[in-house]
Short mmCIF file of C-alpha atoms in Angstrom, two decimals:
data_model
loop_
_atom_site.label_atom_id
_atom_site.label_comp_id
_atom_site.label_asym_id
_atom_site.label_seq_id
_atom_site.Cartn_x
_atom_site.Cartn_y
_atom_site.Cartn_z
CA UNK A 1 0.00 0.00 0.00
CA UNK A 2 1.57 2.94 -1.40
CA UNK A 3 2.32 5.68 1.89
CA UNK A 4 -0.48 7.70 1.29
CA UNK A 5 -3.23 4.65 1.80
CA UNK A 6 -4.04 3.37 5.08
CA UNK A 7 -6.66 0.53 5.97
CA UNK A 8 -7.77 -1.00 8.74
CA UNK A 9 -10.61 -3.75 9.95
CA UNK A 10 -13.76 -2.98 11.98
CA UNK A 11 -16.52 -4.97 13.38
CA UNK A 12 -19.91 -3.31 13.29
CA UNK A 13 -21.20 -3.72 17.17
CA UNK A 14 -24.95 -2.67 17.46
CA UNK A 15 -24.51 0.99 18.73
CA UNK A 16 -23.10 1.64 15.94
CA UNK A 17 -26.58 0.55 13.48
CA UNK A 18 -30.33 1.69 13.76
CA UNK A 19 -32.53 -0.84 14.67
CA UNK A 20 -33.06 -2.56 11.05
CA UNK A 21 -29.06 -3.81 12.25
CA UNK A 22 -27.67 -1.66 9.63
CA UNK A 23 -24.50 0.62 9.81
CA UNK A 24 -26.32 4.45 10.64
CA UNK A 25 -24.67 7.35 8.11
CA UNK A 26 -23.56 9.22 11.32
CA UNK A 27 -21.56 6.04 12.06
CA UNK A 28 -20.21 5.85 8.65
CA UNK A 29 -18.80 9.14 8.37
CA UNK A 30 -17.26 8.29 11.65
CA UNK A 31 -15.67 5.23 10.33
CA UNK A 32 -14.38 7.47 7.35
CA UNK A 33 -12.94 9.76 10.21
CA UNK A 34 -11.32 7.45 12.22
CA UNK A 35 -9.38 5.32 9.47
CA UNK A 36 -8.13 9.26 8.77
CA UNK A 37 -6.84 9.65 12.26
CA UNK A 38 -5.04 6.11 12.81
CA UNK A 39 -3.39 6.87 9.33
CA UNK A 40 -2.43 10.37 10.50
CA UNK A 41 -0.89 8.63 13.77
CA UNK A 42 0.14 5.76 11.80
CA UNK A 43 2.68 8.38 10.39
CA UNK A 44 3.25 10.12 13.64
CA UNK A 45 0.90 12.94 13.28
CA UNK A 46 -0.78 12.59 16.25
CA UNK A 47 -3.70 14.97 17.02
CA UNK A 48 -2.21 16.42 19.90
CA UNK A 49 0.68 17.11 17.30
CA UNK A 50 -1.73 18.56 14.92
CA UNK A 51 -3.67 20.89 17.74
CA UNK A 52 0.00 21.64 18.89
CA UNK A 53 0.43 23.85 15.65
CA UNK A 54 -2.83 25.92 16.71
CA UNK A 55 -4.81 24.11 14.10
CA UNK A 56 -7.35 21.62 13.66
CA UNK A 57 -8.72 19.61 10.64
CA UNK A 58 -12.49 20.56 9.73
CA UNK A 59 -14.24 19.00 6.77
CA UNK A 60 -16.01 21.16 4.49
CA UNK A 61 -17.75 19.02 2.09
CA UNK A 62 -18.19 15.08 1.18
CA UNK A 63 -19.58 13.42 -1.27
CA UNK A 64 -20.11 9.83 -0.43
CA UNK A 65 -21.99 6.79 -2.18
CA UNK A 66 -23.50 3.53 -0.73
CA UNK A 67 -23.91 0.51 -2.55
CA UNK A 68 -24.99 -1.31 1.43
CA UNK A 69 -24.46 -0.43 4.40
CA UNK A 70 -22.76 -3.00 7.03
CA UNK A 71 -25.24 -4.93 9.62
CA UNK A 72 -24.14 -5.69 12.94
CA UNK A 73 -21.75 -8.47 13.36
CA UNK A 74 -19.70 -7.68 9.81
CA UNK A 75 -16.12 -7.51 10.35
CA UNK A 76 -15.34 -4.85 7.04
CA UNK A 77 -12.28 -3.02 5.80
CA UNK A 78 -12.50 0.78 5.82
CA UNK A 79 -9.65 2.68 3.77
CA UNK A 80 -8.45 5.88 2.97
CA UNK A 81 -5.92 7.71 0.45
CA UNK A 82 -4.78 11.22 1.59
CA UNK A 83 -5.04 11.37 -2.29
CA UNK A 84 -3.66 15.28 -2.80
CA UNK A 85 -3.57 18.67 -1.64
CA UNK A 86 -2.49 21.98 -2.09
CA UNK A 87 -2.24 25.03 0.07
CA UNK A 88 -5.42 26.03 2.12
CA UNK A 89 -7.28 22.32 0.68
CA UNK A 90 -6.69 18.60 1.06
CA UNK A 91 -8.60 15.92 -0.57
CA UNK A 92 -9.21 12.15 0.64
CA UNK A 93 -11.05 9.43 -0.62
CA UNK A 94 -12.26 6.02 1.79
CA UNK A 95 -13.72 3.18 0.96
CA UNK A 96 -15.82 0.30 3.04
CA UNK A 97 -15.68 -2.72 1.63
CA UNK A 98 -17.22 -6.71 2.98
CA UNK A 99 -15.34 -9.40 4.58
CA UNK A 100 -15.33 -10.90 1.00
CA UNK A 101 -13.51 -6.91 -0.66
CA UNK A 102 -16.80 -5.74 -2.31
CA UNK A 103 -16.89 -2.40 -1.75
CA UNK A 104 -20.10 -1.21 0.17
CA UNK A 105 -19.32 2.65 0.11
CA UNK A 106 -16.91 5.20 -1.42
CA UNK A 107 -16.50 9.03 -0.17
CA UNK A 108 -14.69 11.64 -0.94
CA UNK A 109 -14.09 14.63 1.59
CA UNK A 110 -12.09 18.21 0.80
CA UNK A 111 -10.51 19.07 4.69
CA UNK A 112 -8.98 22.01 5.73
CA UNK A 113 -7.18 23.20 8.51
CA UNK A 114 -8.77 25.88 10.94
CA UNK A 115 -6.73 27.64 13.56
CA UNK A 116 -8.18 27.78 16.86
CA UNK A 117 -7.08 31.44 17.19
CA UNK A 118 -9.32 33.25 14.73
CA UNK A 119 -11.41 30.12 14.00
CA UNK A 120 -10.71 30.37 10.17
CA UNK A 121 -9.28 28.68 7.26
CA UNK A 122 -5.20 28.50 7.73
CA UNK A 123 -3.00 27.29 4.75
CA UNK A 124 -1.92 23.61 5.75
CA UNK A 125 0.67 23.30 7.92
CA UNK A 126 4.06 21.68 6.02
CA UNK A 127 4.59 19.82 9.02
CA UNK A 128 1.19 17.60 8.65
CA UNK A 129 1.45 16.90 4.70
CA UNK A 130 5.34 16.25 4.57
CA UNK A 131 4.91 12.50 5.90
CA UNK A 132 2.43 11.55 3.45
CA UNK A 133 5.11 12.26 0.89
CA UNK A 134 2.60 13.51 -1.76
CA UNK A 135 3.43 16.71 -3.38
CA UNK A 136 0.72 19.45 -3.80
CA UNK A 137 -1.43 19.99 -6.59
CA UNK A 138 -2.66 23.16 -8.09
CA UNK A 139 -6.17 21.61 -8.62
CA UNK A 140 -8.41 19.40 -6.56
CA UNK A 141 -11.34 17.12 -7.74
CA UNK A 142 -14.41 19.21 -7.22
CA UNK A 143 -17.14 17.86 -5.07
CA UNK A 144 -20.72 18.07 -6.34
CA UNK A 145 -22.79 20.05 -4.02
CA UNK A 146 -26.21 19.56 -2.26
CA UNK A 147 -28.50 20.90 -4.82
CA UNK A 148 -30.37 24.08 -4.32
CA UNK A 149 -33.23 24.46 -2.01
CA UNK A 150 -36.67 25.12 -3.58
CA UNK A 151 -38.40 28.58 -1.72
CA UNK A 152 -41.71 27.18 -2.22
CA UNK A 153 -41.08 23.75 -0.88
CA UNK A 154 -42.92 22.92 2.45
CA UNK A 155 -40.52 21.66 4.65
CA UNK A 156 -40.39 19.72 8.50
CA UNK A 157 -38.94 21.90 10.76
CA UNK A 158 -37.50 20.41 14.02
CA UNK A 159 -35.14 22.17 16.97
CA UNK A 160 -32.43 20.63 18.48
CA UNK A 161 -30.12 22.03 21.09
CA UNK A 162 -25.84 21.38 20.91
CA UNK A 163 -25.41 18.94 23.77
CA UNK A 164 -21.95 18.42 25.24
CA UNK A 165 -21.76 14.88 23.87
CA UNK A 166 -21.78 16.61 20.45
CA UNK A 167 -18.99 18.80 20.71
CA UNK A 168 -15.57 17.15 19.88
CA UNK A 169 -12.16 18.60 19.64
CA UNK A 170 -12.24 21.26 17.62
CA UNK A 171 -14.89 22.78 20.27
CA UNK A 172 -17.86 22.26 17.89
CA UNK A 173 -20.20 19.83 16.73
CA UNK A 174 -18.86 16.75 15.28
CA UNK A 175 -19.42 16.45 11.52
CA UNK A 176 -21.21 12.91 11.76
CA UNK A 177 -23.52 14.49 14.48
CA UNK A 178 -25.33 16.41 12.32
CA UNK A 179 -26.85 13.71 10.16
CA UNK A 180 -28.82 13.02 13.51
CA UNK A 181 -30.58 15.66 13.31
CA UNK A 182 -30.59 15.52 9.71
CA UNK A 183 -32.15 12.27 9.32
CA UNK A 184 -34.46 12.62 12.39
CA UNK A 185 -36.41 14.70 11.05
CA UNK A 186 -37.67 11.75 8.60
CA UNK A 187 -40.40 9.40 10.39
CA UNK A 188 -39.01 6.28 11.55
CA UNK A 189 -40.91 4.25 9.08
CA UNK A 190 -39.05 6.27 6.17
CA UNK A 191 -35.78 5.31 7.39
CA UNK A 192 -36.22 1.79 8.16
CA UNK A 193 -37.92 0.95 4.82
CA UNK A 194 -35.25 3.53 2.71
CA UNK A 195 -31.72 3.60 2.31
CA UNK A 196 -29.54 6.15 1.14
CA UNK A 197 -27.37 5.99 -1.78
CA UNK A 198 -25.98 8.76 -2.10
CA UNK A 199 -24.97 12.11 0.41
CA UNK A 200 -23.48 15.75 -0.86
CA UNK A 201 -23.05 17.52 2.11
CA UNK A 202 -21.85 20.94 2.56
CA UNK A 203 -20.68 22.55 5.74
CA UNK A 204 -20.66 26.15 5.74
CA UNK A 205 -20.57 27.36 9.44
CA UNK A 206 -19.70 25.74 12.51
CA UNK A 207 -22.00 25.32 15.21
CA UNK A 208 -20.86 25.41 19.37
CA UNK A 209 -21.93 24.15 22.75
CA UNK A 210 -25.37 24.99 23.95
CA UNK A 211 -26.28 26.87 20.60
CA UNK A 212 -30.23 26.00 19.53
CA UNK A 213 -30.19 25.11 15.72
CA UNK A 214 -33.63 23.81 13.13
CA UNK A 215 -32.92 21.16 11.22
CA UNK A 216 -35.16 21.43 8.24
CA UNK A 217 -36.01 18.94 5.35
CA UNK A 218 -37.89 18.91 1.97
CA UNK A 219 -38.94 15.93 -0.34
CA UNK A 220 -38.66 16.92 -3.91
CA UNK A 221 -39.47 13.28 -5.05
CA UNK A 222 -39.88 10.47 -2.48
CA UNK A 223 -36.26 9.56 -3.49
CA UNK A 224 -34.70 12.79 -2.86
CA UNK A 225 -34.52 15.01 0.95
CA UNK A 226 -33.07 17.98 0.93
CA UNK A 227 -31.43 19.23 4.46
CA UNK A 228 -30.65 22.11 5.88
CA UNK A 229 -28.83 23.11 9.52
CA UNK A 230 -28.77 26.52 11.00
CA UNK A 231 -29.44 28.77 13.94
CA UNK A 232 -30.41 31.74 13.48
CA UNK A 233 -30.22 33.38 9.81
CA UNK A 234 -26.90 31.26 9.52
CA UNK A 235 -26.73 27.96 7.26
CA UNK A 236 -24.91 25.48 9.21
CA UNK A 237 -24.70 22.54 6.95
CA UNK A 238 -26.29 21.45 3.35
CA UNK A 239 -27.29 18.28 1.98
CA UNK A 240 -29.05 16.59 -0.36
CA UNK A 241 -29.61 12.82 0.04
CA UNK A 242 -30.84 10.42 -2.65
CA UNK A 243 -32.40 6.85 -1.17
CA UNK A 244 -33.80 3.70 -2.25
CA UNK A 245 -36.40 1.44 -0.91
CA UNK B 1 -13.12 -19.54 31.91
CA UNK B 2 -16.53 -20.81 33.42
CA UNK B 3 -19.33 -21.30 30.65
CA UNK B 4 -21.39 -18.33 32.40
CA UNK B 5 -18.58 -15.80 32.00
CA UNK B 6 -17.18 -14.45 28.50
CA UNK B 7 -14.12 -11.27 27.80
CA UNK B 8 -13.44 -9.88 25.01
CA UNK B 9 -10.95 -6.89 24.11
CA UNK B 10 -12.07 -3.87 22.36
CA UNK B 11 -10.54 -0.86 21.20
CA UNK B 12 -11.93 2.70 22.67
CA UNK B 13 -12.25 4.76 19.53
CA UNK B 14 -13.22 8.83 19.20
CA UNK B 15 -16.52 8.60 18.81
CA UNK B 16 -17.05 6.49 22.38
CA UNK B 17 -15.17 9.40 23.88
CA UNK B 18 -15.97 13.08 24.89
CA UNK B 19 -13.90 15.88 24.07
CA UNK B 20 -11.19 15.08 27.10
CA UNK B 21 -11.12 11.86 24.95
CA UNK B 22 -12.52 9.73 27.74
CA UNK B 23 -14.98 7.06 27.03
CA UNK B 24 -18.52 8.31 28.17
CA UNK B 25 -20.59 6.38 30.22
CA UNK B 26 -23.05 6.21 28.25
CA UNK B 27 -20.57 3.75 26.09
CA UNK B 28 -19.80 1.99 29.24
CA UNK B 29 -22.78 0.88 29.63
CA UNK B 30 -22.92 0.10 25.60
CA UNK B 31 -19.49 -1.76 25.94
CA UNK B 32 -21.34 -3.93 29.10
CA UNK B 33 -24.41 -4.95 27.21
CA UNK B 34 -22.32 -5.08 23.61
CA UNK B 35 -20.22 -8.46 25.92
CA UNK B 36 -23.19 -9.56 27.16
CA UNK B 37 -24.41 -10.05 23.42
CA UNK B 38 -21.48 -11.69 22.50
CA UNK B 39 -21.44 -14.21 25.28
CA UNK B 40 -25.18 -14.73 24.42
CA UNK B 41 -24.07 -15.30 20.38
CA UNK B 42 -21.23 -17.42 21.78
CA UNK B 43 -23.65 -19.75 23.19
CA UNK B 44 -25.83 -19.82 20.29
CA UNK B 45 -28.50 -18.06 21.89
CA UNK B 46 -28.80 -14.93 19.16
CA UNK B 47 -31.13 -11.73 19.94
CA UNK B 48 -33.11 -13.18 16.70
CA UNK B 49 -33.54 -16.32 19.03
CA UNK B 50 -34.46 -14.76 21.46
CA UNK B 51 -36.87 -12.56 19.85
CA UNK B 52 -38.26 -15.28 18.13
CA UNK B 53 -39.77 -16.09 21.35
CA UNK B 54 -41.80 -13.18 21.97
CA UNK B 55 -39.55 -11.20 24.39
CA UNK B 56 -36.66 -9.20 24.82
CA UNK B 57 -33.95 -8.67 27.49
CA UNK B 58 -34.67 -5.01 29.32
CA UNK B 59 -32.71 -3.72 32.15
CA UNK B 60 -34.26 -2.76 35.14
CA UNK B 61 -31.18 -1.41 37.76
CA UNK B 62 -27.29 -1.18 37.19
CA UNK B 63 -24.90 -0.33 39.87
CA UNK B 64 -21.43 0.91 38.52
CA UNK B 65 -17.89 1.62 39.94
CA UNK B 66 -15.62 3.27 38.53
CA UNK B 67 -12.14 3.62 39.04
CA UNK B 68 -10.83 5.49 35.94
CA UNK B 69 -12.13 5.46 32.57
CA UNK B 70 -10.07 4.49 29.34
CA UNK B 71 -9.00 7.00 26.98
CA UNK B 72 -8.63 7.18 23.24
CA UNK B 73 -6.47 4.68 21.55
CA UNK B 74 -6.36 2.37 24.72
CA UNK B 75 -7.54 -1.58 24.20
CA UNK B 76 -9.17 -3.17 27.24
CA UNK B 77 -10.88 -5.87 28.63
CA UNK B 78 -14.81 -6.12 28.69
CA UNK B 79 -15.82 -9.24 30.94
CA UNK B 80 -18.87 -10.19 32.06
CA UNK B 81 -20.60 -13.34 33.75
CA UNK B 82 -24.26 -14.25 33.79
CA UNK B 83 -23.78 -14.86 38.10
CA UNK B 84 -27.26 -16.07 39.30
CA UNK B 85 -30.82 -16.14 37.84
CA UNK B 86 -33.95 -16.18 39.40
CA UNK B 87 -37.73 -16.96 37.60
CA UNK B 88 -37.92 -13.34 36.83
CA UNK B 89 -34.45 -11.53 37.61
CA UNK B 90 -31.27 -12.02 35.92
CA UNK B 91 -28.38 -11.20 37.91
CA UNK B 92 -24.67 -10.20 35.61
CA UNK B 93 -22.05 -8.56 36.59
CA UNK B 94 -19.33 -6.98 33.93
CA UNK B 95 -15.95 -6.14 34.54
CA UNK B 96 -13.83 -3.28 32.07
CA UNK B 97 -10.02 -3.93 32.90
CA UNK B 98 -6.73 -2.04 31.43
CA UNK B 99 -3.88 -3.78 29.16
CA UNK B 100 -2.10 -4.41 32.27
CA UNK B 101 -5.05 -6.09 33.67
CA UNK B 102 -5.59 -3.45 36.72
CA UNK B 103 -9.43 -3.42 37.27
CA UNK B 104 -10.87 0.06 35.39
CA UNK B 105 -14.90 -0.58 36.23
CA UNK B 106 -17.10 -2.89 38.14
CA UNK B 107 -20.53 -3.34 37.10
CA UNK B 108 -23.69 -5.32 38.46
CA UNK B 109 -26.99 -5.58 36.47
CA UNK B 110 -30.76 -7.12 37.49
CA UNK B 111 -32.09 -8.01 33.93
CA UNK B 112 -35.95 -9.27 33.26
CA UNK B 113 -37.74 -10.52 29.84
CA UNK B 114 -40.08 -7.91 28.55
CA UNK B 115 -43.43 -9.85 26.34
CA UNK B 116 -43.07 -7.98 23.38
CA UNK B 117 -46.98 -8.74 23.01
CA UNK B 118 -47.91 -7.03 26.95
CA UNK B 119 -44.77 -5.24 27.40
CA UNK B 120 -44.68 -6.68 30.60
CA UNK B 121 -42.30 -8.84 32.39
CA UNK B 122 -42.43 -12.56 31.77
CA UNK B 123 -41.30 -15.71 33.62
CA UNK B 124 -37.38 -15.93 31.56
CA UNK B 125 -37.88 -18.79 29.29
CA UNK B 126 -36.42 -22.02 30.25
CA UNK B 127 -34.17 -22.11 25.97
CA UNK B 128 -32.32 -18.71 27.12
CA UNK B 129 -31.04 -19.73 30.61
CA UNK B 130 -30.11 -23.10 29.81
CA UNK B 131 -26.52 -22.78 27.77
CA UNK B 132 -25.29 -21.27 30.55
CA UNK B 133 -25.10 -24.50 32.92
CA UNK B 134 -26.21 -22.40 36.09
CA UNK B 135 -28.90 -23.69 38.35
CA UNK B 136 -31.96 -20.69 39.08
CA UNK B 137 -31.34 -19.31 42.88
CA UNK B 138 -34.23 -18.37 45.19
CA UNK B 139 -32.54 -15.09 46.53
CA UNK B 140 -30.32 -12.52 43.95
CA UNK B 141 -28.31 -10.30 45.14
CA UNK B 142 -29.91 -6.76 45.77
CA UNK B 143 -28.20 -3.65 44.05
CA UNK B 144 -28.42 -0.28 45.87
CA UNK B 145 -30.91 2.10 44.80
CA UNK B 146 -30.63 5.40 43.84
CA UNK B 147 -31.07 7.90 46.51
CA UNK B 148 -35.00 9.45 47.51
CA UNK B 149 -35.40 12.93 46.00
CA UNK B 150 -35.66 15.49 47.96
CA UNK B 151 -38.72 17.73 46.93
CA UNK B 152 -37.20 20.60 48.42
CA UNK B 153 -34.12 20.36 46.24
CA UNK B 154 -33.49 23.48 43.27
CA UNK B 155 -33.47 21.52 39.92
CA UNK B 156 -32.41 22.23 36.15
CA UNK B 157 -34.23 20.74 33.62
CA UNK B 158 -34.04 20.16 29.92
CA UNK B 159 -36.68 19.17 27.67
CA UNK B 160 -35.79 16.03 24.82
CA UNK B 161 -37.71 14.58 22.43
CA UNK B 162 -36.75 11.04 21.82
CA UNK B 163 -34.88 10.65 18.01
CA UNK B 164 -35.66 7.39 15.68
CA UNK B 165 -31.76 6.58 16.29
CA UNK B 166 -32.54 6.58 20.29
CA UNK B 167 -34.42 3.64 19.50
CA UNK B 168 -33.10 -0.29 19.90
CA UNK B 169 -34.80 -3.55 18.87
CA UNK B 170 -37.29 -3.88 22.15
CA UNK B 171 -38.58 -0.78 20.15
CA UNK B 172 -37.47 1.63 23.26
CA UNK B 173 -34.91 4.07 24.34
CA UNK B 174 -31.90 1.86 24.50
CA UNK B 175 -30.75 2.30 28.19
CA UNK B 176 -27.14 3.85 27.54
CA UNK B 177 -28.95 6.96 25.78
CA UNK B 178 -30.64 8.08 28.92
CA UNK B 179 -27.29 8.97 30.15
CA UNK B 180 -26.91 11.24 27.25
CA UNK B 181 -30.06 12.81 28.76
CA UNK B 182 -29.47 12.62 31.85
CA UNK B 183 -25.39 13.76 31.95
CA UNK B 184 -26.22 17.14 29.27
CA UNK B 185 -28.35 18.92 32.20
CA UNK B 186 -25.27 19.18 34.02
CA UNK B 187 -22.96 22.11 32.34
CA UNK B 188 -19.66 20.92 29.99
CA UNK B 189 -17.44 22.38 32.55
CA UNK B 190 -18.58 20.29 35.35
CA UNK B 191 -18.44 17.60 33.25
CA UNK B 192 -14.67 18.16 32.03
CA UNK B 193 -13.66 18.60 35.38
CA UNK B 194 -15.39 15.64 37.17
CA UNK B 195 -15.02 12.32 37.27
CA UNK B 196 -18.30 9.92 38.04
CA UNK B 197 -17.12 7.24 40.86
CA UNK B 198 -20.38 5.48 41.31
CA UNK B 199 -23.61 4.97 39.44
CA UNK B 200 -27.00 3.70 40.80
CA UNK B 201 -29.86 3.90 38.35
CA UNK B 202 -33.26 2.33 37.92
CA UNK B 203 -35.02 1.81 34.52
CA UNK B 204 -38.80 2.33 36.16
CA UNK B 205 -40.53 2.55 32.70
CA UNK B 206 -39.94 2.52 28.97
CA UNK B 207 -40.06 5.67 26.86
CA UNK B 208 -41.04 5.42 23.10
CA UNK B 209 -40.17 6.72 19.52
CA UNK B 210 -41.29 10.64 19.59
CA UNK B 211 -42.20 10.56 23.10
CA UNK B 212 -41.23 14.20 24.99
CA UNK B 213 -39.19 13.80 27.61
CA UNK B 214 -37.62 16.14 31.00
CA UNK B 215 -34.16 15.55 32.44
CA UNK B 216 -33.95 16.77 35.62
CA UNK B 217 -31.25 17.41 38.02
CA UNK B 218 -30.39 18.44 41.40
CA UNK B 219 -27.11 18.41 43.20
CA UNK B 220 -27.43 18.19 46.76
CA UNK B 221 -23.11 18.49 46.75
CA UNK B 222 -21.41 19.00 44.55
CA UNK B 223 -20.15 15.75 43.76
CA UNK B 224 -23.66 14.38 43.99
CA UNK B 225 -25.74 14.44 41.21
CA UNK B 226 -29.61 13.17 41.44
CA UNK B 227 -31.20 12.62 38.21
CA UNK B 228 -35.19 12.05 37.13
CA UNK B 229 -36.23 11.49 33.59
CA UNK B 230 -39.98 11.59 32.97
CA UNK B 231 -42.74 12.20 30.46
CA UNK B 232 -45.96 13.96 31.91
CA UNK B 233 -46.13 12.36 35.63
CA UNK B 234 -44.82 8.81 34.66
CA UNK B 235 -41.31 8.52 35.69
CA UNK B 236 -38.87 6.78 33.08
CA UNK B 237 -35.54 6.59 35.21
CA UNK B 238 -33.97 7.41 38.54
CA UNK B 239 -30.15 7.54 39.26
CA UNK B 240 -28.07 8.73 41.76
CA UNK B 241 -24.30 9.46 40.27
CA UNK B 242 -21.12 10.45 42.77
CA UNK B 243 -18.24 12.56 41.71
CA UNK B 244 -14.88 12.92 41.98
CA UNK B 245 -12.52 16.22 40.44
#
């Protein structure tokens, strides 16, 4: 595996799947996530290493597709490539695949570093690309984006308040917490008969401790919800998620 | 090992941890019941066997010790052993121990069989209790309760509303995620700065998909927190947790 690929087994244990037994989005992304981080420590770039520098890394977009998701009980294989960069953007593809090497999902996430100071987009650090011994690129892959919302859709509106089990290092919410709030604002009997196929999710402002936010959700077709995040007149976070029944 | 006890070793990961990357408690208790599965699917006796039979295993009481809880990155122990049954009760206790061994948590649990038909408590059936080779006792041992409330007391509440990924196969609030409840009344900084030592809770009555719920808290010291969750004038759960700094 070349030294920008990393990959690593998992065993899906049942807090980690809705209550069909499958593998929950939220639970995905942090799979995604944490094959990232044992890389990055794999190659000595330990988070405390990373926050040492006065930065952390935020995600700003993925695009992921699902052929299945995971039940409880499969032992899979979740990889990443830290596949290029350049100097405020990096860009990383994962995969999930079966105990058998079919892949089950593929995403694709542009990061960026944010330093704790001003809370805003830093260039990269050398210090946290040199190990992956990839040089940087003038252009990245583009992500498609959540498509746009529709003014005269009529949407479901719930609130939800930050709680301190959503708040992670970077002292904000979690990326993967927000399809929580995302999805729960489809009825039960939506998700357990649907499954999603494919997520473009934008995030656009980060969201703290305590803060109230309205997650709010349109159905263009029966196939198709569209998500927004935000508190206030602020857009948090964007998506548009496709699913199958 | 005895047939009635089972370990296994598990890795704490970022998302089982809060932001001073120390596993919650609410995975704790996941990590407890997640062994307790596995001895059960070790002896053959699945939670689609089990179901098949019309009921479901629901906690009613856990009483926890803690001595330190594992951080990021470490691998420990989960043990646990199915001690002593009863017609009604099941009695387990669960251990979580370090790399080294060195004893991290102690845990004791009464367990019943909920009809999924009545939702009430049912004699245990004779197919789930037999694979683990232990003889039903007259007399269990009796876990401590949590403490009385005292009406007097000043209280903060928070309002919930249980989420579709709450949810676990009995079709309830899975036990752990009352902790997130019941832990997010009490402010981040208290929580970064404290450690809980002990845990007494009782599981009084089962709250449902979309169901409103109140956390309440009062703190009659400081390292003594006294939690209610209720809907309307039903209470849900009751737990008494002590702190250390």
């Amino acid at each position: 595996m070349a030294t920008n690929e990393f990959s690593e087994q998992h065993r899906i244990v049942y807090y980690e799947a809705d209550d069909t037994d499958q593998l929950t989005l939220a639970k995905l992304i942090d799979l995604f996530v944490l094959v990232s981080e044992d890389q990055n420590a794999d190659l000595g770039i330990t988070t405390e290493k990373i926050q040492a520098l006065g930065v952390g890394w935020v995600v700003t977009q993925y695009h992921i597709q699902i052929d299945r998701l995971p039940r409880t009980g499969e032992t899979v294989t979740v990889k990443t490539r830290a596949t290029a960069f350049n100097r405020y953007f990096a860009y990383r593809e994962y995969w999930l695949l079966d105990a058998t090497g079919k892949q089950l999902a593929y995403g694709e996430g542009i990061w960026v570093t944010m330093s704790y100071e001003t809370r805003k987009i830093t260039t990269i650090p050398d210090e946290i690309m040199v190990p992956y011994h990839s040089d940087p690129v003038t252009r990245l892959p583009r992500l498609p984006r959540p498509d746009k919302d529709d003014a005269k859709a009529t949407s479901r509106v719930k609130p939800y308040t930050v709680r301190y089990f959503d708040i992670d290092h970077n002292g904000h919410v979690n990326n993967a917490h927000y399809f929580d709030w995302m999805l729960d604002t489809l009825p039960a009997e939506f998700l357990r008969h649907h499954h999603a196929t494919d997520v473009r999710i934008r995030f656009e402002n980060e969201v703290k401790y305590g803060q109230q936010v309205t997650s709010a959700v349109t159905q263009p077709e029966i196939t198709t919800t569209q998500h927004t995040v935000s508190f206030g007149t602020t857009t948090a976070v964007r998506a548009t998620v496709q699913w199958t029944d």
